[in-house]
CSV table of N, CA, C and O in Angstrom, one decimal:
chain,number,residue,atom,x,y,z
A,1,MET,N,25.8,4.6,127.3
A,1,MET,CA,26.3,5.4,126.2
A,1,MET,C,27.2,4.6,125.3
A,1,MET,O,28.2,4.0,125.8
A,2,ARG,N,26.9,4.6,124.1
A,2,ARG,CA,27.7,3.8,123.1
A,2,ARG,C,29.1,4.4,122.9
A,2,ARG,O,29.3,5.6,122.8
A,3,GLY,N,30.1,3.5,123.0
A,3,GLY,CA,31.5,4.0,122.8
A,3,GLY,C,32.1,4.6,124.1
A,3,GLY,O,33.1,5.2,124.0
A,4,SER,N,31.4,4.5,125.2
A,4,SER,CA,31.9,5.2,126.4
A,4,SER,C,33.2,4.5,126.9
A,4,SER,O,33.3,3.3,126.8
A,5,ARG,N,34.1,5.3,127.4
A,5,ARG,CA,35.3,4.8,127.9
A,5,ARG,C,35.3,4.9,129.4
A,5,ARG,O,36.4,5.1,130.0
A,6,SER,N,34.2,4.9,130.0
A,6,SER,CA,34.0,5.1,131.5
A,6,SER,C,34.6,3.9,132.2
A,6,SER,O,34.6,2.8,131.7
A,7,ARG,N,35.1,4.2,133.4
A,7,ARG,CA,35.6,3.1,134.3
A,7,ARG,C,35.0,3.3,135.7
A,7,ARG,O,34.8,4.4,136.1
A,8,ALA,N,34.8,2.2,136.4
A,8,ALA,CA,34.4,2.3,137.8
A,8,ALA,C,35.2,1.2,138.5
A,8,ALA,O,35.4,0.1,138.1
A,9,VAL,N,35.7,1.6,139.7
A,9,VAL,CA,36.3,0.7,140.6
A,9,VAL,C,35.5,0.6,141.8
A,9,VAL,O,35.2,1.6,142.4
A,10,ILE,N,35.1,-0.7,142.1
A,10,ILE,CA,34.2,-0.9,143.2
A,10,ILE,C,34.8,-1.9,144.2
A,10,ILE,O,35.2,-2.9,143.7
A,11,VAL,N,34.8,-1.5,145.4
A,11,VAL,CA,35.3,-2.5,146.4
A,11,VAL,C,34.1,-3.1,147.0
A,11,VAL,O,33.2,-2.5,147.5
A,12,ASP,N,34.0,-4.4,146.9
A,12,ASP,CA,32.8,-5.2,147.3
A,12,ASP,C,33.2,-6.0,148.6
A,12,ASP,O,33.9,-7.0,148.5
A,13,ARG,N,32.7,-5.5,149.7
A,13,ARG,CA,32.9,-6.2,151.0
A,13,ARG,C,31.7,-7.0,151.4
A,13,ARG,O,31.6,-7.5,152.5
A,14,THR,N,30.7,-7.1,150.5
A,14,THR,CA,29.4,-7.7,150.9
A,14,THR,C,29.6,-9.2,150.9
A,14,THR,O,30.3,-9.8,150.0
A,15,PRO,N,28.9,-9.9,151.8
A,15,PRO,CA,29.1,-11.4,151.9
A,15,PRO,C,28.6,-12.1,150.6
A,15,PRO,O,29.2,-13.2,150.3
A,16,LYS,N,27.7,-11.6,149.9
A,16,LYS,CA,27.2,-12.4,148.7
A,16,LYS,C,27.6,-11.7,147.4
A,16,LYS,O,27.1,-12.0,146.4
A,17,GLN,N,28.6,-10.8,147.5
A,17,GLN,CA,29.1,-10.1,146.3
A,17,GLN,C,28.0,-9.4,145.5
A,17,GLN,O,28.0,-9.5,144.2
A,18,GLU,N,27.2,-8.6,146.1
A,18,GLU,CA,26.1,-7.9,145.4
A,18,GLU,C,26.7,-6.9,144.4
A,18,GLU,O,26.1,-6.8,143.3
A,19,TRP,N,27.8,-6.3,144.7
A,19,TRP,CA,28.3,-5.3,143.8
A,19,TRP,C,28.9,-5.9,142.5
A,19,TRP,O,28.9,-5.4,141.4
A,20,VAL,N,29.5,-7.1,142.7
A,20,VAL,CA,30.0,-7.9,141.6
A,20,VAL,C,28.8,-8.2,140.6
A,20,VAL,O,28.9,-8.1,139.4
A,21,LYS,N,27.7,-8.7,141.2
A,21,LYS,CA,26.6,-9.0,140.4
A,21,LYS,C,26.0,-7.8,139.7
A,21,LYS,O,25.7,-7.9,138.5
A,22,PHE,N,26.0,-6.7,140.4
A,22,PHE,CA,25.6,-5.4,139.7
A,22,PHE,C,26.5,-5.1,138.6
A,22,PHE,O,26.0,-4.8,137.5
A,23,ALA,N,27.8,-5.1,138.8
A,23,ALA,CA,28.7,-4.7,137.7
A,23,ALA,C,28.6,-5.6,136.5
A,23,ALA,O,28.6,-5.1,135.4
A,24,ARG,N,28.4,-6.9,136.8
A,24,ARG,CA,28.3,-7.8,135.6
A,24,ARG,C,27.0,-7.6,134.9
A,24,ARG,O,26.9,-8.0,133.7
A,25,SER,N,26.0,-7.0,135.5
A,25,SER,CA,24.7,-6.8,134.8
A,25,SER,C,24.7,-5.5,134.0
A,25,SER,O,23.8,-5.3,133.2
A,26,CYS,N,25.7,-4.7,134.2
A,26,CYS,CA,25.8,-3.5,133.4
A,26,CYS,C,26.4,-3.8,132.0
A,26,CYS,O,27.1,-4.7,131.8
A,27,PRO,N,26.0,-3.0,131.0
A,27,PRO,CA,26.5,-3.2,129.7
A,27,PRO,C,28.0,-2.9,129.6
A,27,PRO,O,28.5,-2.1,130.4
A,28,GLY,N,28.7,-3.5,128.7
A,28,GLY,CA,30.1,-3.3,128.5
A,28,GLY,C,30.9,-4.4,129.2
A,28,GLY,O,30.4,-5.4,129.6
A,29,GLU,N,32.2,-4.1,129.3
A,29,GLU,CA,33.2,-5.1,129.8
A,29,GLU,C,33.3,-4.9,131.3
A,29,GLU,O,33.3,-3.8,131.8
A,30,THR,N,33.4,-6.1,132.0
A,30,THR,CA,33.5,-6.1,133.4
A,30,THR,C,34.7,-7.0,133.8
A,30,THR,O,34.9,-8.0,133.2
A,31,GLN,N,35.6,-6.5,134.6
A,31,GLN,CA,36.7,-7.3,135.1
A,31,GLN,C,36.6,-7.3,136.6
A,31,GLN,O,36.6,-6.2,137.3
A,32,VAL,N,36.5,-8.5,137.2
A,32,VAL,CA,36.5,-8.6,138.7
A,32,VAL,C,37.8,-9.1,139.1
A,32,VAL,O,38.3,-10.1,138.6
A,33,ILE,N,38.4,-8.4,140.1
A,33,ILE,CA,39.7,-8.7,140.6
A,33,ILE,C,39.5,-9.1,142.1
A,33,ILE,O,39.0,-8.3,142.9
A,34,THR,N,39.8,-10.3,142.4
A,34,THR,CA,39.7,-10.8,143.8
A,34,THR,C,41.0,-10.6,144.5
A,34,THR,O,42.1,-10.7,143.9
A,35,ILE,N,40.9,-10.4,145.8
A,35,ILE,CA,42.1,-10.2,146.6
A,35,ILE,C,42.3,-11.5,147.4
A,35,ILE,O,41.8,-11.6,148.5
A,36,ASP,N,43.0,-12.4,146.8
A,36,ASP,CA,43.2,-13.7,147.4
A,36,ASP,C,44.4,-14.4,146.8
A,36,ASP,O,45.1,-13.7,145.9
A,37,ASN,N,44.7,-15.6,147.1
A,37,ASN,CA,45.8,-16.3,146.5
A,37,ASN,C,45.7,-16.6,145.0
A,37,ASN,O,46.7,-16.9,144.4
A,38,THR,N,44.5,-16.5,144.4
A,38,THR,CA,44.3,-16.7,143.0
A,38,THR,C,44.4,-15.5,142.2
A,38,THR,O,44.2,-15.6,141.0
A,39,ALA,N,44.6,-14.3,142.8
A,39,ALA,CA,44.6,-13.1,142.0
A,39,ALA,C,45.6,-13.1,140.9
A,39,ALA,O,46.8,-13.5,141.1
A,40,SER,N,45.2,-12.6,139.7
A,40,SER,CA,46.1,-12.6,138.6
A,40,SER,C,46.7,-11.2,138.3
A,40,SER,O,47.5,-11.0,137.4
A,41,VAL,N,46.2,-10.2,139.1
A,41,VAL,CA,46.6,-8.8,138.9
A,41,VAL,C,47.0,-8.3,140.3
A,41,VAL,O,46.3,-8.6,141.3
A,42,SER,N,48.0,-7.6,140.4
A,42,SER,CA,48.5,-7.0,141.6
A,42,SER,C,47.8,-5.6,141.9
A,42,SER,O,47.8,-4.8,141.0
A,43,LEU,N,47.2,-5.5,143.0
A,43,LEU,CA,46.6,-4.2,143.4
A,43,LEU,C,47.4,-3.6,144.6
A,43,LEU,O,47.0,-2.7,145.3
A,44,ASP,N,48.6,-4.1,144.7
A,44,ASP,CA,49.5,-3.7,145.9
A,44,ASP,C,50.1,-2.3,145.6
A,44,ASP,O,51.1,-2.2,144.9
A,45,PRO,N,49.5,-1.3,146.2
A,45,PRO,CA,50.0,0.1,145.9
A,45,PRO,C,51.4,0.3,146.4
A,45,PRO,O,52.2,1.1,146.0
A,46,LEU,N,51.8,-0.5,147.4
A,46,LEU,CA,53.2,-0.4,147.9
A,46,LEU,C,54.2,-1.0,146.9
A,46,LEU,O,55.4,-0.6,147.0
A,47,ARG,N,53.8,-1.7,146.0
A,47,ARG,CA,54.7,-2.3,145.0
A,47,ARG,C,54.6,-1.6,143.6
A,47,ARG,O,55.6,-1.6,142.9
A,48,ILE,N,53.4,-1.1,143.3
A,48,ILE,CA,53.2,-0.6,141.9
A,48,ILE,C,53.6,0.9,141.8
A,48,ILE,O,53.7,1.3,140.6
A,49,PHE,N,53.7,1.6,142.9
A,49,PHE,CA,54.0,3.0,142.8
A,49,PHE,C,55.5,3.2,143.2
A,49,PHE,O,55.9,2.8,144.3
A,50,ASP,N,56.3,3.8,142.3
A,50,ASP,CA,57.7,4.1,142.6
A,50,ASP,C,57.9,5.2,143.6
A,50,ASP,O,58.8,5.2,144.4
A,51,ASN,N,57.1,6.2,143.5
A,51,ASN,CA,57.2,7.4,144.4
A,51,ASN,C,56.6,7.0,145.8
A,51,ASN,O,55.4,6.7,145.9
A,52,PRO,N,57.4,7.1,146.9
A,52,PRO,CA,56.9,6.7,148.2
A,52,PRO,C,55.7,7.6,148.7
A,52,PRO,O,54.8,7.0,149.3
A,53,GLN,N,55.6,8.8,148.3
A,53,GLN,CA,54.5,9.6,148.7
A,53,GLN,C,53.2,9.2,148.0
A,53,GLN,O,52.2,9.1,148.6
A,54,GLU,N,53.3,8.8,146.7
A,54,GLU,CA,52.1,8.3,146.0
A,54,GLU,C,51.7,6.9,146.6
A,54,GLU,O,50.6,6.7,146.8
A,55,ALA,N,52.7,6.1,146.9
A,55,ALA,CA,52.5,4.8,147.5
A,55,ALA,C,51.8,4.9,148.8
A,55,ALA,O,50.8,4.2,149.1
A,56,GLN,N,52.2,5.9,149.6
A,56,GLN,CA,51.6,6.1,151.0
A,56,GLN,C,50.2,6.6,150.8
A,56,GLN,O,49.3,6.0,151.4
A,57,ARG,N,50.0,7.5,149.9
A,57,ARG,CA,48.6,8.1,149.7
A,57,ARG,C,47.6,7.1,149.2
A,57,ARG,O,46.5,6.9,149.7
A,58,PHE,N,48.0,6.4,148.2
A,58,PHE,CA,47.1,5.4,147.6
A,58,PHE,C,46.9,4.2,148.5
A,58,PHE,O,45.8,3.7,148.6
A,59,THR,N,47.9,3.8,149.3
A,59,THR,CA,47.7,2.7,150.2
A,59,THR,C,46.8,3.1,151.3
A,59,THR,O,45.9,2.3,151.7
A,60,GLU,N,46.9,4.3,151.9
A,60,GLU,CA,46.0,4.8,152.9
A,60,GLU,C,44.6,4.9,152.4
A,60,GLU,O,43.7,4.4,153.0
A,61,SER,N,44.4,5.4,151.2
A,61,SER,CA,43.1,5.6,150.6
A,61,SER,C,42.4,4.2,150.4
A,61,SER,O,41.3,4.0,150.8
A,62,PHE,N,43.2,3.3,149.8
A,62,PHE,CA,42.6,2.0,149.6
A,62,PHE,C,42.3,1.2,150.9
A,62,PHE,O,41.2,0.7,151.0
A,63,LEU,N,43.2,1.2,151.8
A,63,LEU,CA,42.9,0.4,153.0
A,63,LEU,C,41.9,1.1,154.0
A,63,LEU,O,41.1,0.3,154.6
A,64,THR,N,41.8,2.4,154.1
A,64,THR,CA,40.8,3.0,154.9
A,64,THR,C,39.4,2.7,154.3
A,64,THR,O,38.5,2.4,155.1
A,65,LEU,N,39.3,2.7,153.0
A,65,LEU,CA,38.0,2.4,152.4
A,65,LEU,C,37.7,0.9,152.6
A,65,LEU,O,36.6,0.5,153.0
A,66,LEU,N,38.7,0.0,152.3
A,66,LEU,CA,38.5,-1.4,152.4
A,66,LEU,C,38.1,-1.8,153.9
A,66,LEU,O,37.3,-2.7,154.1
A,67,LEU,N,38.8,-1.2,154.8
A,67,LEU,CA,38.6,-1.6,156.2
A,67,LEU,C,37.5,-0.8,156.9
A,67,LEU,O,37.2,-1.0,158.1
A,68,GLY,N,36.9,0.2,156.2
A,68,GLY,CA,35.8,1.0,156.8
A,68,GLY,C,36.2,1.8,157.9
A,68,GLY,O,35.5,1.9,158.9
A,69,MET,N,37.4,2.5,157.8
A,69,MET,CA,37.8,3.3,158.9
A,69,MET,C,38.1,4.8,158.5
A,69,MET,O,38.3,5.0,157.3
A,70,SER,N,38.0,5.7,159.4
A,70,SER,CA,38.3,7.1,159.0
A,70,SER,C,39.8,7.3,159.1
A,70,SER,O,40.5,6.8,160.0
A,71,PRO,N,40.4,8.0,158.1
A,71,PRO,CA,41.8,8.3,158.1
A,71,PRO,C,42.3,9.1,159.3
A,71,PRO,O,43.4,8.9,159.7
A,72,MET,N,41.4,9.8,159.9
A,72,MET,CA,41.8,10.6,161.1
A,72,MET,C,41.5,10.0,162.4
A,72,MET,O,41.7,10.5,163.5
A,73,SER,N,40.9,8.8,162.4
A,73,SER,CA,40.7,8.0,163.6
A,73,SER,C,42.0,7.5,164.2
A,73,SER,O,43.0,7.5,163.5
A,74,ASP,N,42.0,7.0,165.4
A,74,ASP,CA,43.2,6.4,166.0
A,74,ASP,C,43.7,5.3,165.1
A,74,ASP,O,44.9,5.1,164.9
A,75,GLU,N,42.8,4.5,164.6
A,75,GLU,CA,43.2,3.3,163.8
A,75,GLU,C,43.7,3.8,162.5
A,75,GLU,O,44.7,3.3,162.0
A,76,GLY,N,43.2,4.9,161.9
A,76,GLY,CA,43.7,5.4,160.6
A,76,GLY,C,45.1,6.0,160.8
A,76,GLY,O,45.9,5.8,159.9
A,77,ILE,N,45.3,6.7,161.9
A,77,ILE,CA,46.6,7.2,162.1
A,77,ILE,C,47.6,6.1,162.4
A,77,ILE,O,48.8,6.2,161.9
A,78,ALA,N,47.3,5.1,163.1
A,78,ALA,CA,48.1,3.9,163.3
A,78,ALA,C,48.5,3.2,162.0
A,78,ALA,O,49.6,2.8,161.7
A,79,LEU,N,47.5,3.1,161.1
A,79,LEU,CA,47.7,2.5,159.8
A,79,LEU,C,48.7,3.4,159.0
A,79,LEU,O,49.6,2.8,158.4
A,80,SER,N,48.5,4.7,159.0
A,80,SER,CA,49.4,5.6,158.3
A,80,SER,C,50.8,5.4,158.8
A,80,SER,O,51.8,5.4,158.0
A,81,GLU,N,51.0,5.3,160.1
A,81,GLU,CA,52.4,5.1,160.6
A,81,GLU,C,52.9,3.8,160.3
A,81,GLU,O,54.1,3.7,159.9
A,82,ALA,N,52.1,2.8,160.2
A,82,ALA,CA,52.6,1.4,159.8
A,82,ALA,C,53.0,1.4,158.4
A,82,ALA,O,54.0,0.8,158.0
A,83,ILE,N,52.2,2.1,157.5
A,83,ILE,CA,52.6,2.2,156.1
A,83,ILE,C,53.9,2.9,155.9
A,83,ILE,O,54.8,2.4,155.1
A,84,SER,N,54.1,4.0,156.6
A,84,SER,CA,55.4,4.7,156.6
A,84,SER,C,56.5,3.8,156.9
A,84,SER,O,57.6,3.9,156.3
A,85,SER,N,56.3,3.1,158.0
A,85,SER,CA,57.4,2.2,158.5
A,85,SER,C,57.7,1.1,157.4
A,85,SER,O,58.9,0.8,157.2
A,86,VAL,N,56.7,0.5,156.8
A,86,VAL,CA,56.9,-0.5,155.7
A,86,VAL,C,57.6,0.1,154.5
A,86,VAL,O,58.5,-0.4,154.0
A,87,LEU,N,57.2,1.4,154.2
A,87,LEU,CA,57.9,2.0,153.0
A,87,LEU,C,59.3,2.3,153.3
A,87,LEU,O,60.1,2.4,152.3
A,88,ALA,N,59.7,2.5,154.5
A,88,ALA,CA,61.1,2.8,154.9
A,88,ALA,C,62.0,1.5,154.8
A,88,ALA,O,63.2,1.6,154.8
A,89,GLY,N,61.3,0.3,154.7
A,89,GLY,CA,62.0,-0.9,154.7
A,89,GLY,C,62.5,-1.3,153.3
A,89,GLY,O,62.2,-0.6,152.3
A,90,PRO,N,63.2,-2.4,153.2
A,90,PRO,CA,63.8,-2.8,151.9
A,90,PRO,C,62.9,-3.3,150.9
A,90,PRO,O,63.1,-3.1,149.7
A,91,GLN,N,61.8,-4.0,151.3
A,91,GLN,CA,60.9,-4.6,150.3
A,91,GLN,C,59.4,-4.3,150.7
A,91,GLN,O,58.8,-5.2,151.3
A,92,ALA,N,59.0,-3.1,150.5
A,92,ALA,CA,57.6,-2.7,150.9
A,92,ALA,C,56.6,-3.5,150.1
A,92,ALA,O,56.7,-3.6,148.8
A,93,SER,N,55.6,-4.0,150.8
A,93,SER,CA,54.5,-4.7,150.1
A,93,SER,C,53.3,-4.8,151.2
A,93,SER,O,53.5,-4.6,152.3
A,94,MET,N,52.2,-5.1,150.6
A,94,MET,CA,51.0,-5.3,151.5
A,94,MET,C,51.2,-6.5,152.4
A,94,MET,O,50.8,-6.5,153.6
A,95,ARG,N,51.9,-7.5,151.9
A,95,ARG,CA,52.2,-8.7,152.8
A,95,ARG,C,53.0,-8.3,154.0
A,95,ARG,O,52.8,-8.7,155.1
A,96,VAL,N,54.1,-7.5,153.7
A,96,VAL,CA,54.9,-7.0,154.8
A,96,VAL,C,54.1,-6.2,155.8
A,96,VAL,O,54.2,-6.3,157.0
A,97,LEU,N,53.2,-5.3,155.3
A,97,LEU,CA,52.4,-4.5,156.1
A,97,LEU,C,51.5,-5.4,157.0
A,97,LEU,O,51.3,-5.1,158.2
A,98,ALA,N,50.9,-6.4,156.4
A,98,ALA,CA,50.0,-7.3,157.2
A,98,ALA,C,50.8,-8.0,158.3
A,98,ALA,O,50.2,-8.3,159.4
A,99,GLU,N,52.0,-8.4,158.0
A,99,GLU,CA,52.8,-9.1,159.0
A,99,GLU,C,53.2,-8.2,160.1
A,99,GLU,O,53.3,-8.6,161.2
């Protein structure tokens, strides 16, 4: 659609980055953000959201999708508790959560 302002956010966990290739083949502008040491954009919801409830919700949503787990599974509940613990600390971040 000409002049479309549509956006899509795709998490690509495929070994050969098939979704990245698909996105780049679509018309319009494509921005690929990698989650590694070379990232130029922060996707850390624990740092970009000021409201702790929003940070909790977005972090859980992002990580359960990225890790392929159900939010209500034992792992999902443990993740939720870990996120709450990190948010209660002085410098909440995904790095602190991973540690």
